[in-house]
Coordinates of C-alpha atoms and ligand atoms in Angstrom, one line a residue:
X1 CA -25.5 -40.1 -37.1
X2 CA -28.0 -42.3 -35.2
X3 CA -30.2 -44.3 -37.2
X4 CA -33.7 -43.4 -36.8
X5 CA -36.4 -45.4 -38.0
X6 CA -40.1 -45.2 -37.6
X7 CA -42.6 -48.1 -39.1
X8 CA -45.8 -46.6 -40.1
X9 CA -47.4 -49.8 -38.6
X10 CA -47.2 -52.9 -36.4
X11 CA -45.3 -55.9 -38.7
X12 CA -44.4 -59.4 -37.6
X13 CA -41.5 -58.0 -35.0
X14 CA -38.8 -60.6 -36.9
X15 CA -37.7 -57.5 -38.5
X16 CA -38.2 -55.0 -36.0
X17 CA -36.1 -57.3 -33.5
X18 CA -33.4 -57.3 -36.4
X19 CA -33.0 -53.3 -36.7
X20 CA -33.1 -52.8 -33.1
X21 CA -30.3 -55.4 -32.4
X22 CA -28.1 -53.6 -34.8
X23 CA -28.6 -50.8 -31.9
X24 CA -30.7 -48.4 -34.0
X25 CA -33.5 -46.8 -32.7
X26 CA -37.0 -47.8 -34.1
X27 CA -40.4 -46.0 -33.5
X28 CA -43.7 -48.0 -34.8
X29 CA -46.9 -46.5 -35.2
X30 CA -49.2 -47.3 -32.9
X31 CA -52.3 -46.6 -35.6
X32 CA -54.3 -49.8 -36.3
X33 CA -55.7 -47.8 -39.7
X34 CA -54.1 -46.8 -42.8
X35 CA -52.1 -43.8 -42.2
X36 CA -53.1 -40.5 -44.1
X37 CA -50.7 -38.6 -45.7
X38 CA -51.1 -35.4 -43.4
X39 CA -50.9 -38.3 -40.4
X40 CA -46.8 -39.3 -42.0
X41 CA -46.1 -35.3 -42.5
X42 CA -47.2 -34.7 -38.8
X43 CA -44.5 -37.5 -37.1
X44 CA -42.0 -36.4 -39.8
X45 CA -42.4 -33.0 -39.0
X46 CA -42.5 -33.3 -35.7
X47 CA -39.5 -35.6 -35.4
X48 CA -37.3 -33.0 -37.9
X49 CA -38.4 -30.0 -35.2
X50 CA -37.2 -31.9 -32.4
X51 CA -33.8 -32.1 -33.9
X52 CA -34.1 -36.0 -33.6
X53 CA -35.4 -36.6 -37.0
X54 CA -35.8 -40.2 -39.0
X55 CA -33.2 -40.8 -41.6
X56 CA -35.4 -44.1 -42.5
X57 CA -38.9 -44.9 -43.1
X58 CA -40.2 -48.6 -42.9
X59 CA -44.2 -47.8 -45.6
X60 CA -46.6 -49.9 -45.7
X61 CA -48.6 -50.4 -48.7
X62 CA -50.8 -48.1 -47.2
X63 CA -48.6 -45.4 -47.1
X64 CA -48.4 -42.3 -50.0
X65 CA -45.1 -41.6 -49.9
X66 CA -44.2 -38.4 -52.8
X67 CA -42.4 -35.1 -52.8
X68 CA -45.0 -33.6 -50.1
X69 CA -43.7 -35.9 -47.4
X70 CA -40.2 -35.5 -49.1
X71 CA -40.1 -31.7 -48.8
X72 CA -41.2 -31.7 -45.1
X73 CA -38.5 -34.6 -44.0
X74 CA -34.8 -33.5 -45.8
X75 CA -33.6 -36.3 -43.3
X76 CA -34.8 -38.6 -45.2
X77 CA -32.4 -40.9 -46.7
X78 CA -34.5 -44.3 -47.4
X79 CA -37.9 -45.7 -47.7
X80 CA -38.1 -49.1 -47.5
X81 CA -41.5 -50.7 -48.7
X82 CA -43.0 -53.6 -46.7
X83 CA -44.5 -54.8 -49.8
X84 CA -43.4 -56.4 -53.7
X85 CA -45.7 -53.6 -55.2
X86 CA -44.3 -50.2 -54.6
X87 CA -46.5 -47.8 -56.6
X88 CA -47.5 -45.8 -53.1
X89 CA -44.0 -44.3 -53.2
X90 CA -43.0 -41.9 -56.0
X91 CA -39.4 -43.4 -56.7
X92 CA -38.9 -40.7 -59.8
X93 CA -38.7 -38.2 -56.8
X94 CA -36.8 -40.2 -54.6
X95 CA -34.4 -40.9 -57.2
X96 CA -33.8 -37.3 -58.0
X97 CA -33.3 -36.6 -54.4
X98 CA -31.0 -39.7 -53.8
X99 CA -33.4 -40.9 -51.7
X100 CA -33.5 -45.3 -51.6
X101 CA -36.4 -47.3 -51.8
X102 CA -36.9 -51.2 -51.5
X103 CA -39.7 -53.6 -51.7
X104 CA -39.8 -56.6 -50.3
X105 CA -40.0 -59.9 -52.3
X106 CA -38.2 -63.0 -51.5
X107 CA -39.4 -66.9 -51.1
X108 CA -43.1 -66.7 -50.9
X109 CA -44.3 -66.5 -54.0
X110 CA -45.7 -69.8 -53.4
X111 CA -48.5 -68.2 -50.7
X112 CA -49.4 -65.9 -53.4
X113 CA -49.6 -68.9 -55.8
X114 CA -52.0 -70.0 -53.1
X115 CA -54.5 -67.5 -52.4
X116 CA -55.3 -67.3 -56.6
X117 CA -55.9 -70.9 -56.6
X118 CA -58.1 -70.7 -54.0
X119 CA -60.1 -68.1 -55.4
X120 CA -60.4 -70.0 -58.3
X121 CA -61.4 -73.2 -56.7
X122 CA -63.7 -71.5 -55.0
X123 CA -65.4 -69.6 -58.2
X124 CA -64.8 -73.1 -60.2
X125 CA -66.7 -74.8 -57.2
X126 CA -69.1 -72.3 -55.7
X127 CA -67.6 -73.1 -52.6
X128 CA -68.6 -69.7 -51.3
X129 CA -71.8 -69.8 -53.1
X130 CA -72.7 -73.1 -51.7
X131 CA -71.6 -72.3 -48.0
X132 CA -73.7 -69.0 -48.4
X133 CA -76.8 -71.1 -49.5
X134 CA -76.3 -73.9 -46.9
X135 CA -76.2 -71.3 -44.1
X136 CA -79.4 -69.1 -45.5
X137 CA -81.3 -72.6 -44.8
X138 CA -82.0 -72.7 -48.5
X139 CA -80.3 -76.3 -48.8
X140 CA -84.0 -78.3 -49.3
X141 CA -82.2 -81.6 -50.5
X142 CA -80.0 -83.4 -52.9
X143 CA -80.5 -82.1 -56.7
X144 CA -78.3 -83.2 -59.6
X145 CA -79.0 -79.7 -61.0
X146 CA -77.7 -77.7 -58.0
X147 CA -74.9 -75.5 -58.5
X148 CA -72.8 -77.1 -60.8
X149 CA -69.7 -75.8 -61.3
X150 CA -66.5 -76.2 -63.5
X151 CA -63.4 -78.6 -63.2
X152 CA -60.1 -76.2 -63.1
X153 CA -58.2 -79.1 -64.5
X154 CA -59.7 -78.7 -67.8
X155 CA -58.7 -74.8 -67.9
X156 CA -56.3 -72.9 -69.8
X157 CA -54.9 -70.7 -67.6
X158 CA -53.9 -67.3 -68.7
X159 CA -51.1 -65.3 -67.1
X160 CA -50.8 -61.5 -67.6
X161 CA -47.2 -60.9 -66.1
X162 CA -45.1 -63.8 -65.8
X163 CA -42.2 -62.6 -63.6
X164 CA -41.9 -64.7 -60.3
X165 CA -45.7 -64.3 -58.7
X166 CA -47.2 -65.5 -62.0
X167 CA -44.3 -67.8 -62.4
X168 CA -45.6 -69.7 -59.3
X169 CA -48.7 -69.9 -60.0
X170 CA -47.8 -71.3 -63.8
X171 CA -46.7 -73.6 -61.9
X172 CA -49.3 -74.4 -59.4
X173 CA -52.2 -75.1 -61.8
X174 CA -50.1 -77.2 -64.2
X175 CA -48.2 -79.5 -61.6
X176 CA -51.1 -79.4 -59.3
X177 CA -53.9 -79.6 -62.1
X178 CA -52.6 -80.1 -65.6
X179 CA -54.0 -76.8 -66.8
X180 CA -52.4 -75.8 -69.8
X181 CA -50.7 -72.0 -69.2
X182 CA -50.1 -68.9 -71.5
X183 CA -49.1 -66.4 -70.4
X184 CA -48.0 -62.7 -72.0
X185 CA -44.7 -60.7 -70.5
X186 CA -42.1 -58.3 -71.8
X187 CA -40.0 -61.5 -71.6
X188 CA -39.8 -64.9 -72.2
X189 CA -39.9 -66.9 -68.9
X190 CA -37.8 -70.2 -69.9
X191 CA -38.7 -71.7 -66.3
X192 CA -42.8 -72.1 -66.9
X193 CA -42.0 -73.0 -70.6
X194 CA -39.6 -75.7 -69.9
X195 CA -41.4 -77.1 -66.9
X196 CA -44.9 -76.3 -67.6
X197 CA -45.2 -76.8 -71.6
X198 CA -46.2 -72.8 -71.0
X199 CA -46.8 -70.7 -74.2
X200 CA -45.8 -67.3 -75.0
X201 CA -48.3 -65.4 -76.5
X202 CA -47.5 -61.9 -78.7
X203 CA -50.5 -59.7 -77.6
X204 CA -53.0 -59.9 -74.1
X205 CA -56.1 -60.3 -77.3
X206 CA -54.6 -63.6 -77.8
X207 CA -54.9 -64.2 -74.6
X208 CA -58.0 -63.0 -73.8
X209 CA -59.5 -65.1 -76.3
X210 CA -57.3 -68.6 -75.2
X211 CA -58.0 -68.1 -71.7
X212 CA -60.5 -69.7 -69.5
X213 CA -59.1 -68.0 -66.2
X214 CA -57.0 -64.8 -66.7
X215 CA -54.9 -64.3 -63.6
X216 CA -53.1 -60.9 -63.4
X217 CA -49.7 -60.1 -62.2
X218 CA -48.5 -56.8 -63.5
X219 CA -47.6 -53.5 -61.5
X220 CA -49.4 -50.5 -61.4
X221 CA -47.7 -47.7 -63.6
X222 CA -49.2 -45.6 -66.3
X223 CA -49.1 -48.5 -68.5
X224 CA -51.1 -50.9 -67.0
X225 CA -53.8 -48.7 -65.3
X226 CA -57.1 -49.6 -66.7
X227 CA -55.5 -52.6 -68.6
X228 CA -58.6 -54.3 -67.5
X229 CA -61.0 -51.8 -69.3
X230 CA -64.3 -52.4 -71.2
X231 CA -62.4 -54.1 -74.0
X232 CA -60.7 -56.4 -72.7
X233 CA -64.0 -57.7 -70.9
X234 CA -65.7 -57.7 -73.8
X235 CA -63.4 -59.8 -75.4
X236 CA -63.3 -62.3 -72.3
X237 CA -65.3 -66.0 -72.9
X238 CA -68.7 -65.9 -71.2
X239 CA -67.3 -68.6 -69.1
X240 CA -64.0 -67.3 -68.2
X241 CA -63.0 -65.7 -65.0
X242 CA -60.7 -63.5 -64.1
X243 CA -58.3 -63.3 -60.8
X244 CA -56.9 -60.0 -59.4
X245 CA -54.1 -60.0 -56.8
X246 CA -52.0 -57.2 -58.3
X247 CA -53.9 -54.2 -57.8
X248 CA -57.0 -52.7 -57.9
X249 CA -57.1 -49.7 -60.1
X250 CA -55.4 -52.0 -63.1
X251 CA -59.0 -52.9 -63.1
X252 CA -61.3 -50.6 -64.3
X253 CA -64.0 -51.9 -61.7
X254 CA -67.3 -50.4 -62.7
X255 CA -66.5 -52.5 -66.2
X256 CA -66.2 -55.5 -64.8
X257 CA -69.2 -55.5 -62.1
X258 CA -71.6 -54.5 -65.2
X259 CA -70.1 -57.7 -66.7
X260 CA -70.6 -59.8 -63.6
X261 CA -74.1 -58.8 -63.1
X262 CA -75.0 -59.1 -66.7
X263 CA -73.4 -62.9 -66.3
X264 CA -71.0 -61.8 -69.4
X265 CA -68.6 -63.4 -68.2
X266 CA -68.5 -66.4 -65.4
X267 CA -66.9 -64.5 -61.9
X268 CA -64.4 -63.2 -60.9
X269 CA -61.8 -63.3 -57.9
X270 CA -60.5 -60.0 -56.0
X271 CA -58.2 -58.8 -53.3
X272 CA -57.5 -55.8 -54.5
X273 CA -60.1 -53.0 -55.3
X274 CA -59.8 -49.8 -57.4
X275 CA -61.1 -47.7 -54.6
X276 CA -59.3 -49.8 -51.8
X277 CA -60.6 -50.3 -49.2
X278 CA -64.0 -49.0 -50.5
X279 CA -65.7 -52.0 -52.9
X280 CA -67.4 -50.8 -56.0
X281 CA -71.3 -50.8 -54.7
X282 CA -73.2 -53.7 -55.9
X283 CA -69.8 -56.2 -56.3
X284 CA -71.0 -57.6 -52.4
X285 CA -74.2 -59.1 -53.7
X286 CA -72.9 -60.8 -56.5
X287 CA -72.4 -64.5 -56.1
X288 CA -70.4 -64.9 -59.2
X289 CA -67.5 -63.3 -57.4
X290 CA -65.4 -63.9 -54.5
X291 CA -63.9 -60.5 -52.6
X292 CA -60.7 -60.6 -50.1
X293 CA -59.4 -58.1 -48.3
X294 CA -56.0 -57.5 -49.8
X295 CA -54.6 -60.7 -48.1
X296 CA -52.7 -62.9 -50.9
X297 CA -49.7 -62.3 -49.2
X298 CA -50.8 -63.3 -45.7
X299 CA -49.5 -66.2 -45.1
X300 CA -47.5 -66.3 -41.5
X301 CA -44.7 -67.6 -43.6
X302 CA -44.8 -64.7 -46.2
X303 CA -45.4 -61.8 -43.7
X304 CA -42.4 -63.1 -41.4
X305 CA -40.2 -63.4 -44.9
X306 CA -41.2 -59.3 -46.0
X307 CA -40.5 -58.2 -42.3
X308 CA -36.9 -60.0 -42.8
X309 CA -36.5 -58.7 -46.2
X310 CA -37.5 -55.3 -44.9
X311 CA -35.4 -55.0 -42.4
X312 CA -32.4 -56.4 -44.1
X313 CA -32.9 -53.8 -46.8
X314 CA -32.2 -51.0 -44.0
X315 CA -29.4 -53.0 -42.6
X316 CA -27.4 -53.4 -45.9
X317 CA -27.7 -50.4 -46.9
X318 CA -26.9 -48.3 -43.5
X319 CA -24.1 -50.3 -42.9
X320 CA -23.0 -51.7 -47.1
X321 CA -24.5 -49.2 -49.3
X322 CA -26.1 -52.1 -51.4
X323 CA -29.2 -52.6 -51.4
X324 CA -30.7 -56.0 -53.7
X325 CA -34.1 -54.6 -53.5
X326 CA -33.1 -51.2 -55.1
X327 CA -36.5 -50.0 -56.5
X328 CA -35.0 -46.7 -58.1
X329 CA -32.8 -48.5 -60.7
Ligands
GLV1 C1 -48.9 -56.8 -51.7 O1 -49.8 -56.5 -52.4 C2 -47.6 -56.5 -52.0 O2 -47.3 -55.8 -53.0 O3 -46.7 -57.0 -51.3

């Protein structure tokens, strides 16, 4: 059978030039937006009634991918997710249908690593702040009072997930920085504890209460929705911050912008949103916080590495049957 695969979206074409020199034909989506649901059923369907239907799909983020778009498309053999996170695709039903999906990571942690220290440089230093400020014309003269900030070498840095994202950054503010790290996983990461003094804490209250800047790095699943409720906040130091590039809904959002305004804690930094892309009303006039659009991972570097990894996925598995980035084991 020819292999028939359709990208949802326009990625970095390393990957794309990969599939289509192994000969198989590749269809990308020529939408600039997210794709609905009903948008993915209509090319699906549409492909299936042609009799040329698509045995692969190459999902963004973006993309809901569950038994509706599963029942219209019995082609279907393999989704694989340009992303690490891959809670848009319902792999319980995949699985039951023997249907692959695979996620992307590979050797860019580091850019991820990145984008939350710069978030937290630029909550530590108001660099935002201070350029919004500056540009209103409200810059008068020098004062030794003006927005003074916080040095991130003197923070203890929690980590909520230390598999290889939260690794990197354990790594990034104590080589870079000297920050002390903590950090709570299911397991004990001997990497951060041997190179970066790291310690293991039992429970994310101990944490929480060690933890000048709380850095998250956890999936989404049923378990870690909400982990970021009213409780934890409450428990948070008024000067701590807290950094999300996991994903949004592990925050509950309106919690933490009733904390932000209320100065109950000291900022925090987002790319991801609850509601994405819609930002919890109020959360833009907040100074205490720093928003980006879903872009920790959007380094040229990182992009061009999921594309490969992506694509690779689809190779090894049309032409091996193994697959390294098996989500559905
Ligand atoms: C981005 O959020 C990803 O999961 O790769």
């Amino acid at each position: 059978m020819q292999n028939r695969i359709y990208v949802t979206r326009e990625i970095p074409e390393v990957g794309i030039n990969m599939l289509k020199a192994k000969g198989y034909e590749v269809t990308i989506g020529k939408d600039k937006k997210p794709l609905s649901q009903k948008d993915i059923i209509k090319i699906l369907q549409r492909a299936e009634h042609k009799g040329e239907p698509y045995n692969i799909l190459l999902t963004l983020l973006t993309d809901k991918i569950d038994k509706t778009v599963f029942d219209i498309a019995p082609s279907l053999k393999m989704v694989s997710n340009y992303a690490i996170g891959f809670d848009n695709v319902d792999v319980k039903e995949a699985c039951t249908r023997g249907i692959m999906v695979t996620n992307t990571p590979g050797d860019y942690m580091g850019s991820i690593a990145e984008h939350v220290v710069s978030m937290t440089l630029s909550l530590c230093n108001r660099i935002a702040e201070a350029d919004h400020f500056v540009r209103k014309g409200r810059y008068k003269g020098w004062d030794p009072m003006l927005m003074i900030g916080h040095d991130v070498s003197e923070k203890t840095i929690g980590i909520i997930g230390a598999g290889r994202i939260g690794e990197k950054v354990s790594y990034t503010f104590n080589k870079g920085f000297g920050c002390k790290i903590v950090y709570v996983d299911q397991h004990k990461n001997e990497n951060i504890e041997r190179d970066c003094g790291a310690t293991k804490l039992e429970t994310i209250d101990e944490l929480i209460k060690q933890a000048d800047i709380i850095s998250l790095h956890v999936p989404l699943n049923d378990s870690t929705y909400h982990m970021v409720n009213q409780d934890f906040i409450s428990k948070m130091k008024k000067d701590a911050f807290i950094i999300n590039t996991s994903r949004g809904p592990v925050v509950d959002e309106k919690y933490l912008y009733q904390a932000l305004k209320e100065n109950k804690i000291a900022g925090a930094g987002l790319d991801v949103f609850e509601f994405e892309p819609k930002v919890t009303k109020g959360l833009i006039k907040l100074g205490n916080v720093i928003l980006t659009p879903h872009i920790a991972s959007a380094s040229i570097k990182a992009r061009n590495i999921m594309s490969t990894v992506a694509a690779e996925n689809i190779i090894n598995f049309v032409e091996r049957k193994v697959v390294v980035n098996n989500c559905t084991k």
